[in-house]
Short mmCIF file of N, CA and C in Angstrom, two decimals:
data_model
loop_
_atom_site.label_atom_id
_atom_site.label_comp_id
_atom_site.label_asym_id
_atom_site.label_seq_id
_atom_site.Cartn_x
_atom_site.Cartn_y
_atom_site.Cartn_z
N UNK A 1 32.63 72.38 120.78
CA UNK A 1 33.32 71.21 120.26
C UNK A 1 33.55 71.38 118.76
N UNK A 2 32.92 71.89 118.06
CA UNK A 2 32.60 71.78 116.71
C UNK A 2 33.68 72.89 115.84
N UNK A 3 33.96 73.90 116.99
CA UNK A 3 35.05 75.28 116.78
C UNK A 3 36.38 75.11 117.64
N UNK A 4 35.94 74.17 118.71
CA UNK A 4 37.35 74.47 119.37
C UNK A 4 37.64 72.78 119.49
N UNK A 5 37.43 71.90 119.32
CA UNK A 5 37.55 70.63 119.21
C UNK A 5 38.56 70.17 119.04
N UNK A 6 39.00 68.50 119.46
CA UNK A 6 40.18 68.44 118.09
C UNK A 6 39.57 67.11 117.46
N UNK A 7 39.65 67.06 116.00
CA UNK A 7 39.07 65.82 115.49
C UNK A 7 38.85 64.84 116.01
N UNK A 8 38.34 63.76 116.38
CA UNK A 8 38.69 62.52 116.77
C UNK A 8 38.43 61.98 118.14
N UNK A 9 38.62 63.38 118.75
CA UNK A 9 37.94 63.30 120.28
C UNK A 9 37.22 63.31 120.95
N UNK A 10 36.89 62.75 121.69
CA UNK A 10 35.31 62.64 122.72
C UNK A 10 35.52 63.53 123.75
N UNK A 11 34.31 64.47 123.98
CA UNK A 11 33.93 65.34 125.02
C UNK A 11 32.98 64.99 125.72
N UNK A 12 33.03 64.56 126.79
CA UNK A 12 31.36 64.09 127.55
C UNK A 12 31.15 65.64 127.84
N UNK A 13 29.85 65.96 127.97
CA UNK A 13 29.06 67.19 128.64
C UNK A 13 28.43 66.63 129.29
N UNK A 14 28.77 66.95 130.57
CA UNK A 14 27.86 66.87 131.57
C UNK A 14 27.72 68.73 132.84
N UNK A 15 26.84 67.95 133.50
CA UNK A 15 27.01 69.17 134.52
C UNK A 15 27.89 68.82 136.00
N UNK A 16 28.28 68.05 135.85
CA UNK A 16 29.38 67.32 137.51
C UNK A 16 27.79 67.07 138.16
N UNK A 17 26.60 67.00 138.09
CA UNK A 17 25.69 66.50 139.36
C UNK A 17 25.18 65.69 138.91
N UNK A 18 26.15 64.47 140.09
CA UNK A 18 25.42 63.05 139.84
C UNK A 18 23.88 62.90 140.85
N UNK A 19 23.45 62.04 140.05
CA UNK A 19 21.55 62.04 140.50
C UNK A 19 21.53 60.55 140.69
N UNK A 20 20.57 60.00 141.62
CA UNK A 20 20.39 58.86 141.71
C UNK A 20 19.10 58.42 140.54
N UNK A 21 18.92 57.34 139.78
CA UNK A 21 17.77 57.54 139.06
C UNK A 21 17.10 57.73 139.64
N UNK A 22 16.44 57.03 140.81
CA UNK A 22 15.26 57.26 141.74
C UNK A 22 14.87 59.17 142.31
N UNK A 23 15.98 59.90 142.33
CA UNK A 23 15.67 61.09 142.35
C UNK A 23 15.76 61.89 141.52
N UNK A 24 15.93 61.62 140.32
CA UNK A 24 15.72 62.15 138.94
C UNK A 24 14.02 61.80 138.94
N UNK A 25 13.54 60.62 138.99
CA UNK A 25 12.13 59.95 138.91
C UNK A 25 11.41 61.14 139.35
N UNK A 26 11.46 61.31 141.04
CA UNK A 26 10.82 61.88 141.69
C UNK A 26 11.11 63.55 141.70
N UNK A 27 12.14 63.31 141.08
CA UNK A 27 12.07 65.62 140.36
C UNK A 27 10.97 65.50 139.35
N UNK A 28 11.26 64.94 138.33
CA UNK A 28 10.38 64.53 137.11
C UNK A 28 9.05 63.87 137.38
N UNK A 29 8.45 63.82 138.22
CA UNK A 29 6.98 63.88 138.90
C UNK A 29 6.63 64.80 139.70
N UNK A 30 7.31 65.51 140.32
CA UNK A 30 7.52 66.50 141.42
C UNK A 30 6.59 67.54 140.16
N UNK A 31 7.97 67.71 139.33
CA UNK A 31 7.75 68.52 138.85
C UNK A 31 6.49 68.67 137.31
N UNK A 32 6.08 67.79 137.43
CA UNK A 32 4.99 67.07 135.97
C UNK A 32 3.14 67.02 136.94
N UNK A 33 3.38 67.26 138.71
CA UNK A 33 2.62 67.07 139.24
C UNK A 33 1.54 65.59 139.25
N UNK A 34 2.46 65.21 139.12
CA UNK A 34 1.99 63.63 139.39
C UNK A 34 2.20 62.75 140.46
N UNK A 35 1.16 61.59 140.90
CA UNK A 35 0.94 61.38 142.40
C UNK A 35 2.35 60.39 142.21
N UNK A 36 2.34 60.20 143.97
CA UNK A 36 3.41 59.57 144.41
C UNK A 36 3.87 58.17 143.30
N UNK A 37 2.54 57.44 143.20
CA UNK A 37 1.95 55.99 143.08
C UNK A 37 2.79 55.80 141.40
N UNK A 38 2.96 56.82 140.88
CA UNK A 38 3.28 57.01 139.30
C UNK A 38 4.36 55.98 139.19
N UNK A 39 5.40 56.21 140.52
CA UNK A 39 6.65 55.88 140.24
C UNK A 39 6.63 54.21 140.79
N UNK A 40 6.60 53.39 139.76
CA UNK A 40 6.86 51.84 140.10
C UNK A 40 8.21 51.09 139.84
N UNK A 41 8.53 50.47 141.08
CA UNK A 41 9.81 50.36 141.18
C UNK A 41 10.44 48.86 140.34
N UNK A 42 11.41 48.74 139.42
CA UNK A 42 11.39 47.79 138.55
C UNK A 42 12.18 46.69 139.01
N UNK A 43 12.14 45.23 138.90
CA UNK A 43 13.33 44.59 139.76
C UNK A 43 14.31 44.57 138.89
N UNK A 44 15.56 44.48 140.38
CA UNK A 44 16.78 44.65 139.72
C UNK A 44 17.39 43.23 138.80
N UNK A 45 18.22 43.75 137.73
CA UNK A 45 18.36 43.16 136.94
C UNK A 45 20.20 43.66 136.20
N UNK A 46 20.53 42.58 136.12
CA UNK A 46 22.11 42.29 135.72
C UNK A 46 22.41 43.43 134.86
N UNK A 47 22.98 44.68 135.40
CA UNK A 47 23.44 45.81 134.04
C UNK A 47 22.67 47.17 134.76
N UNK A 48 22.05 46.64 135.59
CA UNK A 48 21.01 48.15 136.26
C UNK A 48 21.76 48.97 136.50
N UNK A 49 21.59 50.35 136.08
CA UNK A 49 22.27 51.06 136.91
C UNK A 49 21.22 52.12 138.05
N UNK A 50 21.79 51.99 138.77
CA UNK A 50 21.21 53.11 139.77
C UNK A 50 21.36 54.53 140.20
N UNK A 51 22.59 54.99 139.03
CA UNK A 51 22.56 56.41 138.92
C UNK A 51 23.52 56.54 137.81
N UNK A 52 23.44 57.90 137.19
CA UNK A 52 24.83 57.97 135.99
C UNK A 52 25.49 59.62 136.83
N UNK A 53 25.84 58.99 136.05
CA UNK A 53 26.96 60.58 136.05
C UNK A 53 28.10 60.42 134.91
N UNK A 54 28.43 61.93 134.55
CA UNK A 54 29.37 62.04 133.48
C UNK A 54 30.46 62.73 134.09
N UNK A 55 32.16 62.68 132.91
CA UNK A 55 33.19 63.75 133.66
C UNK A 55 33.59 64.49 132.82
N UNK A 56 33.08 65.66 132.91
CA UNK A 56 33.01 66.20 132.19
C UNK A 56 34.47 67.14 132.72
N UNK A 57 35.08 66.64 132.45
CA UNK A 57 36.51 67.49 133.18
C UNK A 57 37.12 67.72 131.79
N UNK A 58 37.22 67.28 131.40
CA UNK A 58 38.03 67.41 129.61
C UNK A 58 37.72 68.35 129.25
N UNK A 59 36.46 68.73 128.39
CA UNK A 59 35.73 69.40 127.98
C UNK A 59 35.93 70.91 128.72
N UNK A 60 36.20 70.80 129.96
CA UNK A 60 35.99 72.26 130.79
C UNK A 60 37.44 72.37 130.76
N UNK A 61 37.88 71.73 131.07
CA UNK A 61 39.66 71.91 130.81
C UNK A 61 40.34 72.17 129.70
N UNK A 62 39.86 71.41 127.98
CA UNK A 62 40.57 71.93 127.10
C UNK A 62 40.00 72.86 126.17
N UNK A 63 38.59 72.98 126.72
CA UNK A 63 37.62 74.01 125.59
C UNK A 63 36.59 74.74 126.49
N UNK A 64 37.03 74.65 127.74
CA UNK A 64 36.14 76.32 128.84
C UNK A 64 34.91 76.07 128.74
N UNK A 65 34.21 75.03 128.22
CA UNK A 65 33.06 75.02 128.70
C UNK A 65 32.65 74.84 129.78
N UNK A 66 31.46 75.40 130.13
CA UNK A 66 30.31 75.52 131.14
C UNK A 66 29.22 75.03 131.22
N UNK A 67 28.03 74.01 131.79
CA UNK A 67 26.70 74.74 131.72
C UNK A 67 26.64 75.97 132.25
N UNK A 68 25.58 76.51 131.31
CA UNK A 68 25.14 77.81 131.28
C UNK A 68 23.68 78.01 132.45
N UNK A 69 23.13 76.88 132.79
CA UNK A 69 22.08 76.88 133.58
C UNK A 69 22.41 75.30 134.21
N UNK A 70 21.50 75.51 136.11
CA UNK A 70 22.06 74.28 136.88
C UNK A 70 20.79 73.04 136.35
N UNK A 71 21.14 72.25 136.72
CA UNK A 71 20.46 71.19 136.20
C UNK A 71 19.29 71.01 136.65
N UNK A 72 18.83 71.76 137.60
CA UNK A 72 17.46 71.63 138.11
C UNK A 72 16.40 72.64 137.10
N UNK A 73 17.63 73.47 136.66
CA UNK A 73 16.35 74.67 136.15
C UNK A 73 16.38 73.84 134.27
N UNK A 74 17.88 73.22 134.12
CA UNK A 74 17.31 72.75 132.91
C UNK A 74 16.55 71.25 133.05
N UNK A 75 16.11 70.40 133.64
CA UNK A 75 15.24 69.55 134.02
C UNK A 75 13.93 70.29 134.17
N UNK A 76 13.55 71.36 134.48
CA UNK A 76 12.14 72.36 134.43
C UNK A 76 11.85 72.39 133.23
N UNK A 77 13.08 73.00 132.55
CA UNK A 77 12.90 73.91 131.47
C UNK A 77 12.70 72.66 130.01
N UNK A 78 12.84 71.33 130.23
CA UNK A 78 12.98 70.34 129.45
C UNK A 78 11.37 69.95 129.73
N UNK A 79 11.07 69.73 130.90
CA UNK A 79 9.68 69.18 131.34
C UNK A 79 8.43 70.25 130.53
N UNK A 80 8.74 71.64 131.30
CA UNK A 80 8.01 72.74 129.82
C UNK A 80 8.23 72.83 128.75
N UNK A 81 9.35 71.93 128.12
CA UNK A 81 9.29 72.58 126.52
C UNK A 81 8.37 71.49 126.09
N UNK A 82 8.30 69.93 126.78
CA UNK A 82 7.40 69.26 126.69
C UNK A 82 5.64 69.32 126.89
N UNK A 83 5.18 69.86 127.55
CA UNK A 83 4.22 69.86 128.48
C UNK A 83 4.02 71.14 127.20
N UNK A 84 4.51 72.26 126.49
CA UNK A 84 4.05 73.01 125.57
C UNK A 84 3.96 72.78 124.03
N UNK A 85 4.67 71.47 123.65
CA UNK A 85 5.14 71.24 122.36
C UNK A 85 4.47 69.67 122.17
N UNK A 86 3.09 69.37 122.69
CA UNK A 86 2.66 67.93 122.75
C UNK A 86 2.47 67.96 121.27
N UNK A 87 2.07 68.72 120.66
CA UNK A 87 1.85 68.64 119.28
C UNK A 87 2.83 67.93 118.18
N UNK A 88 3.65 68.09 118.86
CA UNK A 88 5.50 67.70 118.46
C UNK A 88 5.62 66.25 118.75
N UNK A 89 5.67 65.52 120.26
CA UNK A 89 5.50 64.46 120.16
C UNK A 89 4.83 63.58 120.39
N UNK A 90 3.25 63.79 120.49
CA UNK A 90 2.23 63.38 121.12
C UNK A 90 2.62 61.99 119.58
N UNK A 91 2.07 62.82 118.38
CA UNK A 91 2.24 61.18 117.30
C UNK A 91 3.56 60.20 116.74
N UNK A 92 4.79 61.08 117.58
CA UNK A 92 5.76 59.79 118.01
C UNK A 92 5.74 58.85 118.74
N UNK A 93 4.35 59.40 120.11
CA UNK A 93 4.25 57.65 120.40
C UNK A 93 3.38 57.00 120.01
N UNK A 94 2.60 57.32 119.14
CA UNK A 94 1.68 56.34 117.97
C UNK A 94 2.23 55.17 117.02
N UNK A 95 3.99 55.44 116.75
CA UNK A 95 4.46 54.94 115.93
C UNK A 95 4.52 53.56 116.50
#
């Protein structure tokens, strides 16, 4: 965006795979090894959404981008940079 861009314009990045939150939840415990019970379900409320997704069609259409890795391995690879870097934000949630 920053080299092939054009001023002014919005690029969503996404990867095209829409996730339900509820199975984003349960990758992100799956994968953090945490029991079922973790995940408490919140009531619904005016504005909820129950899944996102982005379109990232622009972006791949006027500037060739790609993800470079599928979203499962970067959802891993986000959960380990965490799970190795507590040092980093363990006293952001102190604030």
């Amino acid at each position: 965006v920053l080299t092939k861009g054009r001023a002014g314009e919005i690029y969503n990045i996404g990867s095209d795979n829409e996730q339900a939150n509820r199975d984003v939840a349960e990758r992100l415990r799956t994968l953090m090894g945490l029991p079922e019970s973790i995940i408490q379900p919140a009531a619904d409320r005016l504005g909820h959404d129950r899944r996102y997704a982005m379109d990232a069609n622009k972006i791949r259409r006027e500037l060739g981008w790609a993800p470079e890795m599928s979203w499962d391995e970067g959802l891993k690879r986000t959960v380990d940079w965490y799970v190795t870097h507590e040092s980093w934000w363990r006293p952001l949630r102190a604030q």
